[in-house]
Amino acid sequence: MIFVTVGTHEQQFNRLIKYMDNLKGNYKIDDEIVIQIGFCTYTPKYCRWSRLFSYDEMLKNIKEARIVITHGGPASFIMPLQYGKIPIVVPRQKQYGEHVNNHQVDFCCEVEKRKKNIIGVLNINQLEGLILNYEDIIQNMNNKNDSNNFLFCNKLEKIIEELL
């Protein structure tokens, strides 16, 4: 199963939803495709979809998915990383009326460059090839969500102990 989420931002992301629906409708992808469409005005004809999923449903879909495709919102692409999955991230772009600016593009490019644990897609026409070759692409990628929380908490604990 391929799970696609566009988050809860109030602008449409029809470009991604149409593209995925066409892949399924044209028999280019055999996987079942489940899509959370949010505020999109296009409704899929060939994919299972819901406007929104509960948090538990989101987790279930992410856990069961072979591939997770998200918009460029950090919470959406960090969640699959927490389950050891490399997300394909298609950032919303201002030029298509998907967001107010291109901060998702900038952020996605930086995360991909620094962490090497997401697959960024700026040109939607590359998405089909990425899906078809996903297993080969992720083979040597970092599928961990490196967090500084543990390190921070340890340092903070030592500082507190020294103060007391």
PDB file of C-alpha atoms in Angstrom:
ATOM      1  CA  MET A   1       0.000   0.000   0.000  1.00  0.00           C
ATOM      2  CA  ILE A   2       1.114   3.546  -0.704  1.00  0.00           C
ATOM      3  CA  PHE A   3      -0.076   6.160   1.768  1.00  0.00           C
ATOM      4  CA  VAL A   4      -0.213   9.801   0.695  1.00  0.00           C
ATOM      5  CA  THR A   5      -0.873  12.698   3.057  1.00  0.00           C
ATOM      6  CA  VAL A   6      -1.127  16.393   2.239  1.00  0.00           C
ATOM      7  CA  GLY A   7      -1.579  17.539   5.828  1.00  0.00           C
ATOM      8  CA  THR A   8      -4.177  19.980   7.093  1.00  0.00           C
ATOM      9  CA  HIS A   9      -3.049  23.224   5.456  1.00  0.00           C
ATOM     10  CA  GLU A  10      -6.099  25.079   4.119  1.00  0.00           C
ATOM     11  CA  GLN A  11      -4.793  25.472   0.538  1.00  0.00           C
ATOM     12  CA  GLN A  12      -5.313  22.732  -2.037  1.00  0.00           C
ATOM     13  CA  PHE A  13      -2.618  20.308  -3.153  1.00  0.00           C
ATOM     14  CA  ASN A  14      -4.462  18.997  -6.215  1.00  0.00           C
ATOM     15  CA  ARG A  15      -1.227  18.572  -8.180  1.00  0.00           C
ATOM     16  CA  LEU A  16      -0.095  15.659  -5.992  1.00  0.00           C
ATOM     17  CA  ILE A  17      -3.553  14.096  -5.623  1.00  0.00           C
ATOM     18  CA  LYS A  18      -4.255  14.167  -9.382  1.00  0.00           C
ATOM     19  CA  TYR A  19      -0.821  12.765 -10.163  1.00  0.00           C
ATOM     20  CA  MET A  20      -1.245   9.817  -7.798  1.00  0.00           C
ATOM     21  CA  ASP A  21      -4.808   9.177  -8.985  1.00  0.00           C
ATOM     22  CA  ASN A  22      -3.619   9.158 -12.612  1.00  0.00           C
ATOM     23  CA  LEU A  23      -0.820   6.698 -11.797  1.00  0.00           C
ATOM     24  CA  LYS A  24      -3.416   4.330 -10.351  1.00  0.00           C
ATOM     25  CA  GLY A  25      -6.016   4.991 -13.065  1.00  0.00           C
ATOM     26  CA  ASN A  26      -3.473   4.382 -15.843  1.00  0.00           C
ATOM     27  CA  TYR A  27      -2.368   1.095 -14.205  1.00  0.00           C
ATOM     28  CA  LYS A  28       1.187   2.340 -13.710  1.00  0.00           C
ATOM     29  CA  ILE A  29       1.073   1.477  -9.996  1.00  0.00           C
ATOM     30  CA  ASP A  30      -0.319  -1.836  -8.760  1.00  0.00           C
ATOM     31  CA  ASP A  31      -0.258  -0.949  -5.066  1.00  0.00           C
ATOM     32  CA  GLU A  32      -3.415   0.160  -3.352  1.00  0.00           C
ATOM     33  CA  ILE A  33      -3.151   3.923  -2.846  1.00  0.00           C
ATOM     34  CA  VAL A  34      -4.723   5.543   0.219  1.00  0.00           C
ATOM     35  CA  ILE A  35      -4.803   9.349   0.273  1.00  0.00           C
ATOM     36  CA  GLN A  36      -5.571  11.934   2.923  1.00  0.00           C
ATOM     37  CA  ILE A  37      -6.682  14.842   0.695  1.00  0.00           C
ATOM     38  CA  GLY A  38      -7.229  17.602   3.264  1.00  0.00           C
ATOM     39  CA  PHE A  39      -8.559  20.734   1.584  1.00  0.00           C
ATOM     40  CA  CYS A  40      -7.979  19.589  -2.000  1.00  0.00           C
ATOM     41  CA  THR A  41     -10.795  20.324  -4.412  1.00  0.00           C
ATOM     42  CA  TYR A  42      -9.956  17.317  -6.595  1.00  0.00           C
ATOM     43  CA  THR A  43     -11.347  14.010  -5.342  1.00  0.00           C
ATOM     44  CA  PRO A  44      -9.622  10.805  -6.460  1.00  0.00           C
ATOM     45  CA  LYS A  45     -11.450   8.400  -8.752  1.00  0.00           C
ATOM     46  CA  TYR A  46      -9.094   5.406  -8.517  1.00  0.00           C
ATOM     47  CA  CYS A  47      -7.645   5.657  -5.015  1.00  0.00           C
ATOM     48  CA  ARG A  48      -9.180   5.178  -1.587  1.00  0.00           C
ATOM     49  CA  TRP A  49      -9.286   8.541   0.162  1.00  0.00           C
ATOM     50  CA  SER A  50     -10.509  10.552   3.098  1.00  0.00           C
ATOM     51  CA  ARG A  51     -10.394  14.265   3.685  1.00  0.00           C
ATOM     52  CA  LEU A  52      -8.820  13.698   7.112  1.00  0.00           C
ATOM     53  CA  PHE A  53      -7.793  10.674   9.154  1.00  0.00           C
ATOM     54  CA  SER A  54      -7.676  10.480  12.923  1.00  0.00           C
ATOM     55  CA  TYR A  55      -4.227  10.322  14.508  1.00  0.00           C
ATOM     56  CA  ASP A  56      -4.641   6.574  15.098  1.00  0.00           C
ATOM     57  CA  GLU A  57      -5.682   6.034  11.467  1.00  0.00           C
ATOM     58  CA  MET A  58      -2.668   8.035  10.286  1.00  0.00           C
ATOM     59  CA  LEU A  59      -0.349   5.844  12.377  1.00  0.00           C
ATOM     60  CA  LYS A  60      -2.015   2.687  11.102  1.00  0.00           C
ATOM     61  CA  ASN A  61      -1.684   3.806   7.475  1.00  0.00           C
ATOM     62  CA  ILE A  62       1.955   4.766   7.940  1.00  0.00           C
ATOM     63  CA  LYS A  63       2.802   1.474   9.642  1.00  0.00           C
ATOM     64  CA  GLU A  64       1.077  -0.580   6.932  1.00  0.00           C
ATOM     65  CA  ALA A  65       2.374   1.411   3.963  1.00  0.00           C
ATOM     66  CA  ARG A  66       5.179   0.167   1.765  1.00  0.00           C
ATOM     67  CA  ILE A  67       5.765   3.801   0.735  1.00  0.00           C
ATOM     68  CA  VAL A  68       4.698   7.011   2.477  1.00  0.00           C
ATOM     69  CA  ILE A  69       4.410  10.147   0.346  1.00  0.00           C
ATOM     70  CA  THR A  70       3.918  13.445   2.176  1.00  0.00           C
ATOM     71  CA  HIS A  71       3.824  17.170   1.635  1.00  0.00           C
ATOM     72  CA  GLY A  72       6.757  19.145   3.036  1.00  0.00           C
ATOM     73  CA  GLY A  73       5.370  19.711   6.523  1.00  0.00           C
ATOM     74  CA  PRO A  74       7.900  18.425   9.083  1.00  0.00           C
ATOM     75  CA  ALA A  75       5.346  16.598  11.248  1.00  0.00           C
ATOM     76  CA  SER A  76       4.142  14.638   8.232  1.00  0.00           C
ATOM     77  CA  PHE A  77       7.527  13.431   7.096  1.00  0.00           C
ATOM     78  CA  ILE A  78       9.004  12.885  10.565  1.00  0.00           C
ATOM     79  CA  MET A  79       6.213  10.457  11.481  1.00  0.00           C
ATOM     80  CA  PRO A  80       7.261   7.781   8.909  1.00  0.00           C
ATOM     81  CA  LEU A  81      10.890   8.198   9.993  1.00  0.00           C
ATOM     82  CA  GLN A  82       9.828   7.222  13.503  1.00  0.00           C
ATOM     83  CA  TYR A  83       8.801   3.856  12.056  1.00  0.00           C
ATOM     84  CA  GLY A  84      12.013   3.388  10.078  1.00  0.00           C
ATOM     85  CA  LYS A  85      10.484   4.398   6.748  1.00  0.00           C
ATOM     86  CA  ILE A  86      12.066   6.745   4.207  1.00  0.00           C
ATOM     87  CA  PRO A  87       9.305   9.146   3.100  1.00  0.00           C
ATOM     88  CA  ILE A  88       9.001  10.622  -0.359  1.00  0.00           C
ATOM     89  CA  VAL A  89       8.423  14.325   0.275  1.00  0.00           C
ATOM     90  CA  VAL A  90       6.677  16.513  -2.309  1.00  0.00           C
ATOM     91  CA  PRO A  91       6.789  20.045  -0.912  1.00  0.00           C
ATOM     92  CA  ARG A  92       3.922  22.399  -1.601  1.00  0.00           C
ATOM     93  CA  GLN A  93       4.910  25.204  -3.969  1.00  0.00           C
ATOM     94  CA  LYS A  94       3.708  28.782  -4.130  1.00  0.00           C
ATOM     95  CA  GLN A  95       3.614  28.819  -7.949  1.00  0.00           C
ATOM     96  CA  TYR A  96       0.798  26.229  -7.900  1.00  0.00           C
ATOM     97  CA  GLY A  97      -1.239  28.007  -5.202  1.00  0.00           C
ATOM     98  CA  GLU A  98      -0.394  25.293  -2.659  1.00  0.00           C
ATOM     99  CA  HIS A  99       1.144  27.557  -0.036  1.00  0.00           C
ATOM    100  CA  VAL A 100       1.881  31.219   0.685  1.00  0.00           C
ATOM    101  CA  ASN A 101       5.616  30.833  -0.041  1.00  0.00           C
ATOM    102  CA  ASN A 102       8.212  28.151  -0.783  1.00  0.00           C
ATOM    103  CA  HIS A 103       9.366  27.423   2.761  1.00  0.00           C
ATOM    104  CA  GLN A 104       8.476  23.732   2.318  1.00  0.00           C
ATOM    105  CA  VAL A 105      10.765  23.541  -0.723  1.00  0.00           C
ATOM    106  CA  ASP A 106      13.627  25.197   1.175  1.00  0.00           C
ATOM    107  CA  PHE A 107      13.162  23.060   4.277  1.00  0.00           C
ATOM    108  CA  CYS A 108      12.824  19.812   2.332  1.00  0.00           C
ATOM    109  CA  CYS A 109      16.018  20.519   0.366  1.00  0.00           C
ATOM    110  CA  GLU A 110      17.955  21.243   3.568  1.00  0.00           C
ATOM    111  CA  VAL A 111      16.731  18.107   5.357  1.00  0.00           C
ATOM    112  CA  GLU A 112      17.492  15.961   2.326  1.00  0.00           C
ATOM    113  CA  LYS A 113      20.983  17.437   2.027  1.00  0.00           C
ATOM    114  CA  ARG A 114      21.870  17.321   5.738  1.00  0.00           C
ATOM    115  CA  LYS A 115      20.122  14.191   7.004  1.00  0.00           C
ATOM    116  CA  LYS A 116      19.856  12.141   3.798  1.00  0.00           C
ATOM    117  CA  ASN A 117      16.770  10.415   5.192  1.00  0.00           C
ATOM    118  CA  ILE A 118      14.021  11.709   2.909  1.00  0.00           C
ATOM    119  CA  ILE A 119      13.524  11.690  -0.846  1.00  0.00           C
ATOM    120  CA  GLY A 120      12.605  15.192  -1.983  1.00  0.00           C
ATOM    121  CA  VAL A 121      10.587  15.707  -5.148  1.00  0.00           C
ATOM    122  CA  LEU A 122      10.520  19.181  -6.665  1.00  0.00           C
ATOM    123  CA  ASN A 123       9.454  17.978 -10.132  1.00  0.00           C
ATOM    124  CA  ILE A 124       6.314  15.867  -9.794  1.00  0.00           C
ATOM    125  CA  ASN A 125       7.128  14.035 -13.035  1.00  0.00           C
ATOM    126  CA  GLN A 126       9.960  12.255 -11.188  1.00  0.00           C
ATOM    127  CA  LEU A 127       7.531  10.685  -8.735  1.00  0.00           C
ATOM    128  CA  GLU A 128       6.556   7.654 -10.840  1.00  0.00           C
ATOM    129  CA  GLY A 129      10.189   6.566 -11.266  1.00  0.00           C
ATOM    130  CA  LEU A 130      10.863   7.041  -7.559  1.00  0.00           C
ATOM    131  CA  ILE A 131       7.893   4.874  -6.637  1.00  0.00           C
ATOM    132  CA  LEU A 132       8.803   2.144  -9.131  1.00  0.00           C
ATOM    133  CA  ASN A 133      12.446   2.084  -7.945  1.00  0.00           C
ATOM    134  CA  TYR A 134      11.809   2.866  -4.272  1.00  0.00           C
ATOM    135  CA  GLU A 135      13.414  -0.230  -2.739  1.00  0.00           C
ATOM    136  CA  ASP A 136      16.631   0.252  -4.722  1.00  0.00           C
ATOM    137  CA  ILE A 137      16.768   3.969  -3.879  1.00  0.00           C
ATOM    138  CA  ILE A 138      16.364   3.552  -0.110  1.00  0.00           C
ATOM    139  CA  GLN A 139      18.729   0.619   0.214  1.00  0.00           C
ATOM    140  CA  ASN A 140      21.649   2.720   1.476  1.00  0.00           C
ATOM    141  CA  MET A 141      19.773   5.638   2.982  1.00  0.00           C
ATOM    142  CA  ASN A 142      19.588   6.645   6.638  1.00  0.00           C
ATOM    143  CA  ASN A 143      16.178   5.543   7.934  1.00  0.00           C
ATOM    144  CA  LYS A 144      16.655   6.902  11.432  1.00  0.00           C
ATOM    145  CA  ASN A 145      15.100  10.009  12.905  1.00  0.00           C
ATOM    146  CA  ASP A 146      18.159  11.360  14.688  1.00  0.00           C
ATOM    147  CA  SER A 147      16.935  13.395  17.592  1.00  0.00           C
ATOM    148  CA  ASN A 148      18.923  15.655  19.859  1.00  0.00           C
ATOM    149  CA  ASN A 149      16.374  15.209  22.657  1.00  0.00           C
ATOM    150  CA  PHE A 150      18.306  12.397  24.367  1.00  0.00           C
ATOM    151  CA  LEU A 151      21.586  14.331  24.252  1.00  0.00           C
ATOM    152  CA  PHE A 152      19.888  17.533  25.420  1.00  0.00           C
ATOM    153  CA  CYS A 153      18.165  15.777  28.333  1.00  0.00           C
ATOM    154  CA  ASN A 154      21.420  14.160  29.471  1.00  0.00           C
ATOM    155  CA  LYS A 155      23.270  17.493  29.423  1.00  0.00           C
ATOM    156  CA  LEU A 156      20.429  19.261  31.197  1.00  0.00           C
ATOM    157  CA  GLU A 157      20.342  16.550  33.864  1.00  0.00           C
ATOM    158  CA  LYS A 158      24.076  16.953  34.509  1.00  0.00           C
ATOM    159  CA  ILE A 159      23.743  20.723  34.794  1.00  0.00           C
ATOM    160  CA  ILE A 160      20.886  20.360  37.279  1.00  0.00           C
ATOM    161  CA  GLU A 161      22.856  17.814  39.333  1.00  0.00           C
ATOM    162  CA  GLU A 162      25.838  20.214  39.430  1.00  0.00           C
ATOM    163  CA  LEU A 163      23.614  23.051  40.596  1.00  0.00           C
ATOM    164  CA  LEU A 164      22.115  20.972  43.388  1.00  0.00           C
TER     165      LEU A 164
END
